[in-house]
Amino acid sequence: MPGMVVFGRRWRIASDDLVFPGTIMNPGPRRSMTALVYLRALLYLPEFIWACLGVIWVSDNSTGCEPAEVGAVIGAVVSSWIILLSMVVGVLVVFDPLGSQRPGVLLDAPLGVRDLESSESSQLFYTAHTVASRVWESRLRLLCCCLPQDDNHRAAFSSIAQLVSGFFMDTDLVPSDIAAGLALLHQEQDKMEQCRDPDEVLSHSPSSPIREDLEVELEKATHYMQFAAAAYGWPLYVYSNPLTGLCKLSGDCCRSHHAEYDLVGGDNLGCHFTSILQSTGLQYRDFIHISFHNQIYEIPFFVALDHKREAVLVAVRGTLSLKDVLTDLSAECENLSVEGVSGTCYAHKGISQAAHYIYKKLVNDGILSQAFNIAPEYKLVITGHSLGAGAASLLAVLLRSTHPTLECYAFSPPGGLMSKALADYSKQFVVSVVLGKDLVPRLSIPNMEDLKRRLLKIVSNCNKAKYKILMHGCWYELFGGTPDDFPTELENRREEALNQPLLGEESLLVQRSSTYQSLSSDDSPTHPTHLPLYPPGRILYITEDGPTRRHCFSQVRYRAEWSSETSFRNVLISPRMIADHMPDVVLHALRSLTREHPFALCPSSMSNSHLNVI
């Protein structure tokens, strides 16, 4: 950091990615790298000509050389072409489409000249932000080229592009800087956790202070988590049962039972429906509706009769497709009108749209009416995992007025879901279950802004070379050890120096960002740019009881306590941040808590997950 400026543009690579001298914030020993890059570029042309001549020479059959000599020359020519093509690929990887120099920026001018309040700087920043949004929108369109380009998708692309471009515009970080910062943050958080009082307990929920209530909710949560996991259909079932899953499903996947599916709607029901039957233990006659229709803002769900708990159960699927990812990323706020709630009501736009879609299907299509005609004495229970948990929580808010006894169990819900007023209101009927260091319940725009600010601060303060940070970070992640002691080179620097953007002399940044203005403080920025969003309901927090690092096949024990949303205001960097989100891992933890003897299973074995379940 900062990114190198070569050929009049910024690139997504820093000088310390090429050579080792100096630290991240002290590029002085590497000041000659730009000249060396120019020299290397000049040598590229004769190398290319030499490689072409080598091809011509090898293709000439009249050379009369010995076969060994010809083989050696062919090897040299192939090697030279591999090197040349690798350089081309490397240039494409580090190319930054937003790296062109911005004309008219006087970086050596006083701050007053470059202040955002001037019309010229404001216009320049607006233009840069517009260009960045267009670039990110083009990237999304290319990534999602297989999806239909209708109005919903175009609106989602535009919204996501504006959000992502605005998040990265005020930094001059390259990918290796981010990796180094995350490694340092993980070690800092582990160091703070080791210093914490081992007798410290999680705060109890004011509405559920007794242990008996916790045990009851754990039993119910374990039961309903089976349905939330079953909503993923055959992919999760096969993943969770790698040896027997395919055999159990193969008999029904290829059959055609049109007559049997008169109560079920959706597509690809053969394998999905069979996996749901296998996972839940229900019979075909217990299902009212199954839909695996999937579009942006439209996610799969099923409705069934749960005779064990005497409930009409609505289970909503989490993220399992690219369309679901677009729903997740549509993270701007949307007003949500709810009767009987005092305070401002708004929610995550993409998840709110998905909840309204399911609400219309349940109410307008008469699905709930059909279910309660069969079992009028049953109560309504809504459940889901991840994206499904967020949609289930908002769906419960929408249905609360007509079904006052409903309950909702949200597993690993998004942290940036609903306003404070809605979150407080949902505590009456929503129970959220969070496992360990799961990223998603801590994921919100304000939390990500805070993560960016902390990452910038810790990278700027560390006086170690980047390669040492990355090497120690890789060792620490794989084998553990002692966290770094975080020596700082800024101890004697004036605090005002941290208020300036952490950029080089040829930086492309124009504005003074609030991200940098708050670097000298551990507090969040005083003027947040995004409305705060919170996880739903009462939060049942599950953590591993004992050492964080265990040997494979050692016994895993868990503890559960009521917690509050304040415990999820910071993103925790850990190898477990994705593994703890997986639905099979959450189900395993819940089953361990509700049985006398927990499973003997290596926690790290769950971390190598290839399912995109967010």
Coordinates of C-alpha atoms in Angstrom, one line a residue:
M1 CA 0.0 0.0 0.0
P2 CA -0.4 2.3 -1.9
G3 CA -0.9 0.6 -5.2
M4 CA 1.8 1.1 -7.8
V5 CA 1.4 3.9 -10.4
V6 CA 2.9 2.8 -13.6
F7 CA 2.3 4.0 -17.2
G8 CA 0.0 6.8 -15.8
R9 CA -2.4 4.5 -14.0
R10 CA -2.8 2.7 -10.6
W11 CA -2.5 -1.1 -10.5
R12 CA -3.8 -3.6 -8.0
I13 CA -0.3 -4.5 -6.8
A14 CA 2.0 -2.8 -4.4
S15 CA 5.8 -2.5 -4.6
D16 CA 6.2 -4.8 -1.6
D17 CA 4.5 -7.5 -3.6
L18 CA 7.5 -7.6 -5.9
V19 CA 10.4 -7.0 -3.4
F20 CA 10.8 -7.4 0.3
P21 CA 12.6 -4.3 1.7
G22 CA 10.6 -1.8 3.8
T23 CA 7.3 -2.1 5.5
I24 CA 3.8 -1.6 4.2
M25 CA 3.7 2.1 5.1
N26 CA 7.4 2.8 4.4
P27 CA 7.9 2.3 0.7
G28 CA 11.2 4.3 0.7
P29 CA 13.5 1.4 0.2
R30 CA 11.4 0.4 -2.8
R31 CA 11.3 3.7 -4.5
S32 CA 13.2 2.4 -7.5
M33 CA 10.7 -0.3 -8.3
T34 CA 8.8 1.9 -10.8
A35 CA 12.0 2.4 -12.9
L36 CA 12.7 -1.4 -12.8
V37 CA 9.1 -2.1 -14.0
Y38 CA 9.7 0.2 -17.0
L39 CA 13.0 -1.5 -17.7
R40 CA 11.4 -4.9 -17.5
A41 CA 8.6 -3.8 -19.9
L42 CA 11.3 -2.7 -22.4
L43 CA 12.9 -6.1 -22.3
Y44 CA 9.6 -7.7 -23.0
L45 CA 9.7 -6.8 -26.7
P46 CA 13.1 -8.4 -27.6
E47 CA 12.0 -11.5 -25.5
F48 CA 8.9 -11.7 -27.6
I49 CA 10.8 -11.4 -30.9
W50 CA 13.3 -14.0 -29.7
A51 CA 10.5 -16.4 -28.8
C52 CA 9.0 -15.9 -32.3
L53 CA 12.3 -16.6 -34.0
G54 CA 12.7 -19.7 -31.9
V55 CA 9.3 -21.0 -33.2
I56 CA 10.4 -20.3 -36.8
W57 CA 13.7 -22.0 -36.2
V58 CA 12.1 -25.1 -34.6
S59 CA 9.6 -25.3 -37.4
D60 CA 12.4 -25.4 -40.1
N61 CA 13.1 -29.0 -40.9
S62 CA 16.3 -28.2 -42.8
T63 CA 18.4 -27.3 -39.8
G64 CA 20.3 -30.6 -39.8
C65 CA 20.9 -30.4 -36.0
E66 CA 21.2 -33.3 -33.7
P67 CA 17.9 -34.5 -32.1
A68 CA 19.2 -33.7 -28.6
E69 CA 20.0 -30.1 -29.7
V70 CA 16.6 -29.7 -31.3
G71 CA 14.9 -31.0 -28.1
A72 CA 16.8 -28.5 -26.0
V73 CA 15.9 -25.6 -28.2
I74 CA 12.2 -26.7 -28.3
G75 CA 12.3 -26.9 -24.5
A76 CA 13.8 -23.4 -24.3
V77 CA 11.2 -22.0 -26.7
V78 CA 8.3 -23.5 -24.9
S79 CA 9.6 -22.2 -21.6
S80 CA 10.0 -18.7 -23.0
W81 CA 6.4 -18.8 -24.2
I82 CA 5.1 -20.0 -20.9
I83 CA 7.0 -17.1 -19.2
L84 CA 5.6 -14.6 -21.6
L85 CA 2.1 -15.8 -21.3
S86 CA 2.4 -15.8 -17.5
M87 CA 3.4 -12.2 -17.6
V88 CA 0.4 -11.4 -19.7
V89 CA -2.0 -13.2 -17.3
G90 CA -0.3 -11.4 -14.4
V91 CA -0.8 -8.0 -16.0
L92 CA -4.5 -8.8 -16.6
V93 CA -4.9 -9.9 -13.0
V94 CA -3.4 -6.7 -11.5
F95 CA -5.1 -4.4 -14.0
D96 CA -7.4 -2.0 -12.3
P97 CA -10.1 -0.6 -14.6
L98 CA -10.6 2.3 -12.2
G99 CA -6.9 3.1 -12.0
S100 CA -6.6 5.8 -14.7
Q101 CA -5.2 9.1 -13.4
R102 CA -7.8 11.7 -12.7
P103 CA -6.9 15.0 -14.4
G104 CA -6.8 18.2 -12.5
V105 CA -6.1 16.7 -9.1
L106 CA -3.5 18.8 -7.3
L107 CA -2.3 16.3 -4.7
D108 CA 0.3 18.7 -3.3
A109 CA -2.2 21.5 -2.8
P110 CA -3.4 22.4 0.6
L111 CA -6.4 20.6 2.0
G112 CA -8.6 23.6 1.5
V113 CA -8.0 23.5 -2.3
R114 CA -8.8 19.8 -2.4
D115 CA -11.7 19.9 0.0
L116 CA -14.8 18.0 -1.0
E117 CA -16.9 21.1 -0.3
S118 CA -15.6 22.8 -3.4
S119 CA -17.8 22.3 -6.4
E120 CA -14.9 21.2 -8.6
S121 CA -13.8 18.4 -6.2
S122 CA -17.4 17.4 -5.6
Q123 CA -18.0 17.1 -9.3
L124 CA -14.8 15.1 -9.7
F125 CA -15.7 12.7 -6.9
Y126 CA -19.3 12.3 -8.3
T127 CA -17.8 11.5 -11.7
A128 CA -15.4 9.0 -10.2
H129 CA -18.1 7.3 -8.2
T130 CA -20.3 7.1 -11.3
V131 CA -17.5 5.5 -13.3
A132 CA -16.8 3.0 -10.5
S133 CA -20.5 2.0 -10.3
R134 CA -20.5 1.4 -14.0
V135 CA -17.4 -0.8 -13.8
W136 CA -18.9 -2.9 -11.0
E137 CA -22.2 -3.2 -12.8
S138 CA -20.4 -4.5 -15.9
R139 CA -18.6 -7.0 -13.7
L140 CA -21.8 -8.2 -12.2
R141 CA -23.4 -8.5 -15.7
L142 CA -20.5 -10.5 -16.9
L143 CA -20.5 -12.7 -13.8
C144 CA -24.3 -13.3 -14.1
C145 CA -24.4 -13.5 -17.9
C146 CA -26.4 -16.7 -17.7
L147 CA -29.3 -15.0 -15.8
P148 CA -32.1 -13.2 -17.6
Q149 CA -31.6 -9.5 -18.0
D150 CA -35.0 -8.4 -16.8
D151 CA -35.9 -5.2 -14.9
N152 CA -35.4 -6.9 -11.5
H153 CA -31.9 -8.1 -12.3
R154 CA -30.9 -4.7 -13.9
A155 CA -32.2 -2.9 -10.8
A156 CA -30.3 -5.3 -8.5
F157 CA -27.1 -4.9 -10.5
S158 CA -27.3 -1.2 -10.3
S159 CA -28.0 -1.2 -6.5
I160 CA -25.2 -3.7 -5.7
A161 CA -22.7 -1.8 -7.9
Q162 CA -23.4 1.5 -6.2
L163 CA -23.0 -0.2 -2.8
V164 CA -19.7 -2.0 -3.6
S165 CA -18.1 0.9 -5.5
G166 CA -18.9 3.3 -2.6
F167 CA -17.4 0.9 -0.1
F168 CA -14.0 0.6 -1.9
M169 CA -13.6 4.1 -3.2
D170 CA -11.9 5.7 -0.2
T171 CA -9.1 3.2 0.2
D172 CA -5.9 2.5 -1.6
L173 CA -5.6 -1.1 -0.6
V174 CA -4.3 -3.9 -2.8
P175 CA -5.4 -7.5 -2.3
S176 CA -2.2 -8.5 -0.4
D177 CA -2.8 -5.5 2.0
I178 CA -6.2 -6.9 2.8
A179 CA -4.8 -10.4 3.4
A180 CA -2.1 -9.0 5.7
G181 CA -4.7 -6.9 7.6
L182 CA -7.0 -9.8 8.1
A183 CA -4.2 -12.0 9.4
L184 CA -3.2 -9.2 11.9
L185 CA -6.8 -8.7 13.0
H186 CA -7.3 -12.4 13.6
Q187 CA -4.3 -12.5 15.9
E188 CA -5.3 -9.3 17.7
Q189 CA -8.8 -10.7 18.4
D190 CA -7.3 -14.0 19.6
K191 CA -4.9 -12.2 21.9
M192 CA -7.8 -10.2 23.4
E193 CA -9.9 -13.4 23.8
Q194 CA -7.0 -15.1 25.7
C195 CA -6.8 -12.1 28.1
R196 CA -10.5 -12.3 28.8
D197 CA -11.7 -13.6 32.2
P198 CA -12.6 -17.3 31.7
D199 CA -15.4 -16.9 34.2
E200 CA -17.0 -14.2 32.1
V201 CA -20.5 -15.2 30.9
L202 CA -22.7 -14.0 28.1
S203 CA -25.4 -11.5 29.0
H204 CA -28.9 -13.0 29.5
S205 CA -31.8 -11.9 27.5
P206 CA -34.0 -9.7 29.7
S207 CA -37.1 -11.6 28.5
S208 CA -35.6 -15.1 29.1
P209 CA -33.4 -15.1 32.2
I210 CA -34.0 -18.6 33.4
R211 CA -32.2 -21.8 32.5
E212 CA -35.4 -23.8 32.0
D213 CA -36.5 -21.5 29.2
L214 CA -33.2 -22.0 27.5
E215 CA -33.4 -25.8 27.6
V216 CA -36.9 -25.7 26.2
E217 CA -35.9 -23.4 23.3
L218 CA -32.8 -25.6 22.6
E219 CA -35.1 -28.7 22.2
K220 CA -37.4 -26.8 19.9
A221 CA -34.6 -25.3 17.9
T222 CA -33.0 -28.7 17.4
H223 CA -36.3 -30.0 16.1
Y224 CA -36.9 -27.1 13.7
M225 CA -33.3 -26.9 12.4
Q226 CA -33.9 -30.3 10.7
F227 CA -36.6 -28.6 8.5
A228 CA -34.5 -25.5 7.9
A229 CA -31.7 -27.8 6.6
A230 CA -34.1 -30.0 4.7
A231 CA -35.2 -26.9 2.7
Y232 CA -31.9 -26.9 0.8
G233 CA -33.0 -30.1 -1.0
W234 CA -30.7 -32.8 -2.4
P235 CA -27.4 -30.8 -2.5
L236 CA -27.1 -30.5 1.2
Y237 CA -28.5 -34.0 1.8
V238 CA -25.8 -35.6 -0.4
Y239 CA -23.1 -33.4 1.1
S240 CA -24.2 -34.4 4.6
N241 CA -24.5 -38.1 3.6
P242 CA -21.6 -38.6 1.1
L243 CA -21.6 -42.4 1.4
T244 CA -25.3 -43.2 1.3
G245 CA -27.0 -40.0 0.0
L246 CA -26.9 -40.8 -3.7
C247 CA -28.0 -44.4 -3.2
K248 CA -31.1 -43.3 -1.1
L249 CA -32.1 -40.6 -3.6
S250 CA -31.3 -42.4 -6.9
G251 CA -34.4 -44.5 -6.8
D252 CA -36.8 -41.6 -6.9
C253 CA -34.8 -38.9 -8.7
C254 CA -35.5 -40.2 -12.2
R255 CA -39.0 -41.4 -11.6
S256 CA -42.1 -39.5 -12.8
H257 CA -44.9 -39.3 -10.3
H258 CA -47.1 -36.6 -11.8
A259 CA -50.2 -38.1 -10.1
E260 CA -48.6 -38.0 -6.7
Y261 CA -47.6 -34.3 -6.9
D262 CA -51.1 -32.8 -7.0
L263 CA -50.5 -30.9 -3.8
V264 CA -47.0 -29.9 -4.6
G265 CA -45.7 -27.0 -6.8
G266 CA -42.3 -26.2 -8.1
D267 CA -39.6 -27.7 -10.3
N268 CA -37.0 -30.6 -9.9
L269 CA -39.1 -32.1 -7.2
G270 CA -37.9 -35.7 -7.6
C271 CA -34.6 -35.5 -5.8
H272 CA -35.5 -32.4 -3.7
F273 CA -38.8 -34.0 -2.4
T274 CA -37.1 -37.3 -1.7
S275 CA -34.3 -35.6 0.3
I276 CA -36.8 -33.6 2.3
L277 CA -38.7 -36.8 3.2
Q278 CA -35.5 -38.5 4.2
S279 CA -34.3 -35.5 6.3
T280 CA -37.6 -34.8 8.2
G281 CA -39.1 -38.2 8.6
L282 CA -42.5 -36.8 7.4
Q283 CA -44.8 -38.6 5.0
Y284 CA -46.0 -37.4 1.6
R285 CA -49.5 -36.7 3.0
D286 CA -48.0 -34.2 5.5
F287 CA -46.9 -31.7 2.9
I288 CA -49.2 -28.9 1.8
H289 CA -46.9 -27.1 -0.7
I290 CA -43.3 -27.3 -2.0
S291 CA -41.8 -24.7 -4.3
F292 CA -38.3 -24.8 -5.7
H293 CA -39.0 -21.8 -8.0
N294 CA -36.0 -19.6 -7.7
Q295 CA -35.5 -16.1 -9.1
I296 CA -34.0 -12.9 -7.6
Y297 CA -36.2 -11.9 -4.6
E298 CA -38.0 -15.2 -5.0
I299 CA -36.7 -18.1 -2.9
P300 CA -37.8 -21.7 -2.4
F301 CA -39.9 -22.8 0.6
F302 CA -42.2 -25.6 1.7
V303 CA -45.2 -25.9 4.0
A304 CA -45.9 -29.1 5.9
L305 CA -47.8 -30.4 8.9
D306 CA -45.5 -31.2 11.8
H307 CA -47.6 -33.5 13.9
K308 CA -44.9 -34.0 16.6
R309 CA -45.1 -30.3 17.5
E310 CA -48.6 -29.8 16.3
A311 CA -47.5 -27.0 13.9
V312 CA -48.1 -25.8 10.4
L313 CA -44.5 -25.4 9.4
V314 CA -43.1 -23.0 6.8
A315 CA -39.4 -23.7 6.0
V316 CA -37.5 -21.2 3.8
R317 CA -34.4 -22.1 2.0
G318 CA -31.1 -20.2 2.4
T319 CA -28.6 -19.2 -0.3
L320 CA -27.9 -21.9 -2.8
S321 CA -27.8 -20.1 -6.2
L322 CA -26.4 -17.0 -7.9
K323 CA -29.9 -15.5 -7.8
D324 CA -29.9 -15.9 -4.1
V325 CA -26.6 -14.2 -3.8
L326 CA -28.0 -11.2 -5.7
T327 CA -30.9 -11.2 -3.2
D328 CA -28.3 -11.2 -0.4
L329 CA -26.3 -8.3 -1.8
S330 CA -29.3 -6.0 -2.4
A331 CA -28.5 -4.7 1.1
E332 CA -30.0 -1.2 1.0
C333 CA -32.8 -0.4 3.3
E334 CA -36.5 -0.6 2.4
N335 CA -39.4 0.7 4.5
L336 CA -41.6 -2.0 6.0
S337 CA -45.0 -1.0 7.3
V338 CA -46.0 -3.0 10.4
E339 CA -49.0 -2.2 12.5
G340 CA -48.5 -1.9 16.3
V341 CA -44.8 -1.2 16.1
S342 CA -43.6 2.1 17.5
G343 CA -40.5 3.5 15.8
T344 CA -39.1 3.6 12.4
C345 CA -39.6 0.3 10.5
Y346 CA -37.2 -0.7 7.7
A347 CA -35.4 -3.8 6.6
H348 CA -32.9 -5.3 4.2
K349 CA -34.4 -4.7 0.7
G350 CA -33.6 -8.0 -0.9
I351 CA -34.7 -10.2 2.0
S352 CA -37.8 -8.0 2.5
Q353 CA -38.8 -8.6 -1.1
A354 CA -38.3 -12.3 -0.7
A355 CA -40.5 -12.3 2.5
H356 CA -43.2 -10.4 0.6
Y357 CA -43.0 -13.0 -2.2
I358 CA -43.6 -15.9 0.2
Y359 CA -46.3 -13.9 2.0
K360 CA -48.3 -13.4 -1.1
K361 CA -48.0 -17.1 -2.0
L362 CA -49.1 -18.2 1.4
V363 CA -52.0 -15.8 1.7
N364 CA -53.2 -15.0 -1.8
D365 CA -52.8 -18.6 -3.1
G366 CA -54.6 -20.0 0.0
I367 CA -51.8 -22.2 1.1
L368 CA -52.1 -21.4 4.8
S369 CA -55.9 -21.6 4.6
Q370 CA -55.6 -25.1 3.1
A371 CA -53.2 -26.1 5.9
F372 CA -55.4 -24.8 8.8
N373 CA -58.5 -26.4 7.2
I374 CA -56.7 -29.7 7.7
A375 CA -55.3 -29.0 11.1
P376 CA -57.2 -26.0 12.6
E377 CA -55.8 -26.5 16.1
Y378 CA -52.2 -26.3 15.0
K379 CA -50.1 -23.2 15.5
L380 CA -47.9 -21.5 12.8
V381 CA -44.1 -22.0 13.0
I382 CA -41.7 -20.4 10.5
T383 CA -38.1 -21.4 10.2
G384 CA -35.1 -21.0 7.9
H385 CA -31.3 -20.8 7.8
S386 CA -29.2 -17.8 6.6
L387 CA -31.1 -16.0 3.9
G388 CA -34.0 -18.3 4.7
A389 CA -33.7 -17.2 8.4
G390 CA -33.9 -13.5 7.4
A391 CA -36.9 -14.1 5.1
A392 CA -38.6 -16.2 7.8
S393 CA -38.2 -13.5 10.4
L394 CA -39.6 -10.8 8.2
L395 CA -42.4 -13.2 7.1
A396 CA -43.2 -13.7 10.8
V397 CA -43.4 -10.0 11.3
L398 CA -45.8 -9.7 8.3
L399 CA -48.0 -12.6 9.6
R400 CA -48.0 -11.7 13.3
S401 CA -51.2 -9.6 13.2
T402 CA -53.2 -12.5 11.7
H403 CA -51.5 -15.3 13.6
P404 CA -50.7 -13.9 17.1
T405 CA -49.4 -17.3 18.4
L406 CA -46.9 -17.9 15.6
E407 CA -43.3 -18.7 16.4
C408 CA -40.2 -18.2 14.3
Y409 CA -36.8 -20.0 14.6
A410 CA -34.1 -18.2 12.6
F411 CA -30.8 -20.1 12.3
S412 CA -27.6 -18.0 11.5
P413 CA -29.7 -15.0 10.4
P414 CA -28.1 -12.0 8.6
G415 CA -26.9 -9.4 11.1
G416 CA -28.1 -6.5 8.9
L417 CA -31.7 -7.4 8.7
M418 CA -34.1 -5.0 10.4
S419 CA -34.4 -1.7 12.2
K420 CA -34.1 -1.5 16.0
A421 CA -37.8 -1.1 16.4
L422 CA -38.6 -4.2 14.4
A423 CA -35.8 -6.1 16.2
D424 CA -37.3 -5.3 19.6
Y425 CA -40.8 -6.2 18.3
S426 CA -39.6 -9.5 17.0
K427 CA -38.2 -10.6 20.4
Q428 CA -41.8 -11.6 21.3
F429 CA -41.9 -14.4 18.8
V430 CA -38.5 -14.9 17.0
V431 CA -35.6 -16.9 18.4
S432 CA -32.3 -16.6 16.5
V433 CA -29.6 -19.2 16.9
V434 CA -26.0 -18.2 16.2
L435 CA -23.0 -20.6 16.4
G436 CA -19.5 -19.5 17.3
K437 CA -17.8 -17.0 15.0
D438 CA -20.3 -17.2 12.2
L439 CA -19.7 -14.3 9.8
V440 CA -23.3 -13.8 8.6
P441 CA -25.0 -12.7 11.9
R442 CA -22.2 -10.1 12.1
L443 CA -22.5 -9.0 8.5
S444 CA -24.0 -5.5 8.0
I445 CA -22.8 -2.4 6.1
P446 CA -21.9 -0.5 9.3
N447 CA -20.0 -3.6 10.6
M448 CA -18.1 -3.9 7.3
E449 CA -17.3 -0.2 7.5
D450 CA -15.9 -0.7 11.0
L451 CA -13.9 -3.7 9.7
K452 CA -12.4 -1.6 7.0
R453 CA -11.5 1.1 9.4
R454 CA -9.9 -1.4 11.8
L455 CA -8.0 -3.1 9.0
L456 CA -6.6 0.2 7.8
K457 CA -5.5 1.1 11.2
I458 CA -3.8 -2.1 12.1
V459 CA -2.0 -2.3 8.7
S460 CA -0.8 1.3 9.0
N461 CA 0.5 0.7 12.5
C462 CA 2.4 -2.5 11.9
N463 CA 6.2 -2.1 11.3
K464 CA 6.8 -5.6 9.9
A465 CA 7.3 -6.3 6.2
K466 CA 4.3 -7.7 4.4
Y467 CA 5.9 -11.0 3.5
K468 CA 6.6 -11.6 7.2
I469 CA 3.0 -10.8 8.2
L470 CA 1.6 -13.2 5.5
M471 CA 4.1 -16.0 6.4
H472 CA 3.4 -15.8 10.1
G473 CA -0.4 -15.5 9.4
C474 CA -0.4 -18.7 7.2
W475 CA 1.5 -20.6 9.9
Y476 CA -0.8 -19.3 12.6
E477 CA -3.9 -20.3 10.7
L478 CA -2.7 -23.8 10.0
F479 CA -0.8 -24.7 13.1
G480 CA -1.7 -22.1 15.8
G481 CA 0.9 -20.7 18.1
T482 CA 1.4 -17.3 19.8
P483 CA -0.4 -14.3 18.3
D484 CA 1.9 -11.5 17.0
D485 CA 2.8 -8.8 19.5
F486 CA 1.9 -6.0 17.0
P487 CA 4.9 -3.7 17.2
T488 CA 4.0 -0.2 15.9
E489 CA 6.0 2.3 14.0
L490 CA 3.5 5.1 14.7
E491 CA 4.0 5.4 18.4
N492 CA 5.7 8.8 18.1
R493 CA 3.7 10.0 15.1
R494 CA 1.4 12.9 15.6
E495 CA -2.3 11.9 15.9
E496 CA -3.2 14.3 13.1
A497 CA -1.1 12.2 10.7
L498 CA -3.7 9.4 11.0
N499 CA -6.5 11.8 9.9
Q500 CA -5.1 11.8 6.3
P501 CA -5.8 9.1 3.7
L502 CA -3.2 6.4 3.9
L503 CA -2.1 6.9 0.3
G504 CA 1.1 7.5 -1.6
E505 CA 2.3 10.7 -3.4
E506 CA 0.6 9.6 -6.6
S507 CA -2.6 8.6 -5.0
L508 CA -5.9 8.8 -7.0
L509 CA -8.0 9.6 -3.9
V510 CA -9.6 13.0 -3.9
Q511 CA -11.9 13.2 -0.9
R512 CA -11.1 13.0 2.9
S513 CA -13.0 9.9 3.9
S514 CA -14.6 9.4 7.3
T515 CA -12.9 6.0 7.2
Y516 CA -9.6 7.7 7.7
Q517 CA -10.8 10.5 9.9
S518 CA -11.6 8.0 12.6
L519 CA -8.4 6.0 12.4
S520 CA -6.9 7.6 15.4
S521 CA -9.8 6.4 17.6
D522 CA -11.2 3.1 18.5
D523 CA -14.7 4.4 18.2
S524 CA -16.9 4.1 15.2
P525 CA -17.3 7.2 12.9
T526 CA -19.5 9.8 14.4
H527 CA -21.5 10.2 11.2
P528 CA -22.5 6.8 9.9
T529 CA -23.4 6.8 6.2
H530 CA -25.8 3.8 6.4
L531 CA -28.8 3.1 8.6
P532 CA -28.1 0.5 11.3
L533 CA -29.7 -2.9 11.0
Y534 CA -29.9 -5.6 13.6
P535 CA -30.4 -9.4 13.8
P536 CA -34.0 -10.5 14.7
G537 CA -35.5 -11.7 17.9
R538 CA -33.9 -13.1 21.0
I539 CA -30.4 -14.5 20.3
L540 CA -29.4 -18.0 21.5
Y541 CA -25.6 -18.0 21.2
I542 CA -23.7 -21.3 21.0
T543 CA -20.0 -21.5 21.5
E544 CA -17.5 -24.3 21.9
D545 CA -16.7 -25.0 25.6
G546 CA -13.0 -25.5 26.0
P547 CA -9.9 -24.8 23.9
T548 CA -10.5 -23.2 20.5
R549 CA -8.0 -25.5 18.8
R550 CA -8.5 -29.3 19.2
H551 CA -7.0 -32.4 17.7
C552 CA -9.1 -34.4 15.2
F553 CA -11.6 -36.8 16.7
S554 CA -11.3 -35.1 20.1
Q555 CA -14.6 -34.5 21.9
V556 CA -16.4 -31.3 21.1
R557 CA -18.6 -29.7 23.8
Y558 CA -20.8 -26.7 23.4
R559 CA -22.4 -24.2 25.7
A560 CA -25.4 -22.0 25.0
E561 CA -26.5 -18.8 26.6
W562 CA -28.9 -16.0 25.8
S563 CA -27.0 -13.0 24.3
S564 CA -27.9 -9.6 22.8
E565 CA -27.3 -7.9 19.5
T566 CA -24.4 -5.9 21.0
S567 CA -22.3 -9.0 21.0
F568 CA -22.4 -9.1 17.2
R569 CA -21.3 -5.5 16.3
N570 CA -17.9 -6.6 15.2
V571 CA -16.8 -9.1 12.5
L572 CA -14.6 -11.8 14.0
I573 CA -11.8 -13.0 11.8
S574 CA -11.3 -16.8 12.1
P575 CA -11.1 -19.9 9.9
R576 CA -14.4 -20.9 11.6
M577 CA -16.3 -17.8 10.3
I578 CA -17.6 -19.7 7.3
A579 CA -17.6 -23.2 8.8
D580 CA -19.8 -22.2 11.8
H581 CA -22.4 -20.9 9.3
M582 CA -22.9 -24.2 7.6
P583 CA -26.4 -25.7 8.3
D584 CA -25.1 -29.2 9.0
V585 CA -22.6 -27.8 11.5
V586 CA -25.3 -25.8 13.3
L587 CA -27.5 -28.9 13.4
H588 CA -24.7 -31.0 14.8
A589 CA -24.0 -28.4 17.6
L590 CA -27.7 -28.3 18.5
R591 CA -28.0 -32.1 18.7
S592 CA -24.8 -32.1 20.8
L593 CA -26.4 -29.8 23.3
T594 CA -29.6 -31.8 23.6
R595 CA -28.0 -35.2 24.1
E596 CA -26.3 -36.5 27.1
H597 CA -23.0 -37.2 25.3
P598 CA -21.8 -34.8 22.5
F599 CA -20.4 -36.2 19.3
A600 CA -16.7 -36.9 19.0
L601 CA -15.9 -35.1 15.9
C602 CA -13.1 -32.8 14.7
P603 CA -14.5 -29.3 14.2
S604 CA -12.0 -28.4 11.5
S605 CA -13.4 -31.3 9.4
M606 CA -16.4 -29.2 8.8
S607 CA -14.5 -26.2 7.5
N608 CA -13.7 -27.5 4.0
S609 CA -17.1 -26.8 2.7
H610 CA -17.8 -26.2 -1.0
L611 CA -21.4 -25.3 -0.7
N612 CA -22.3 -21.7 -1.3
V613 CA -24.7 -21.5 1.6
I614 CA -24.9 -17.8 2.8

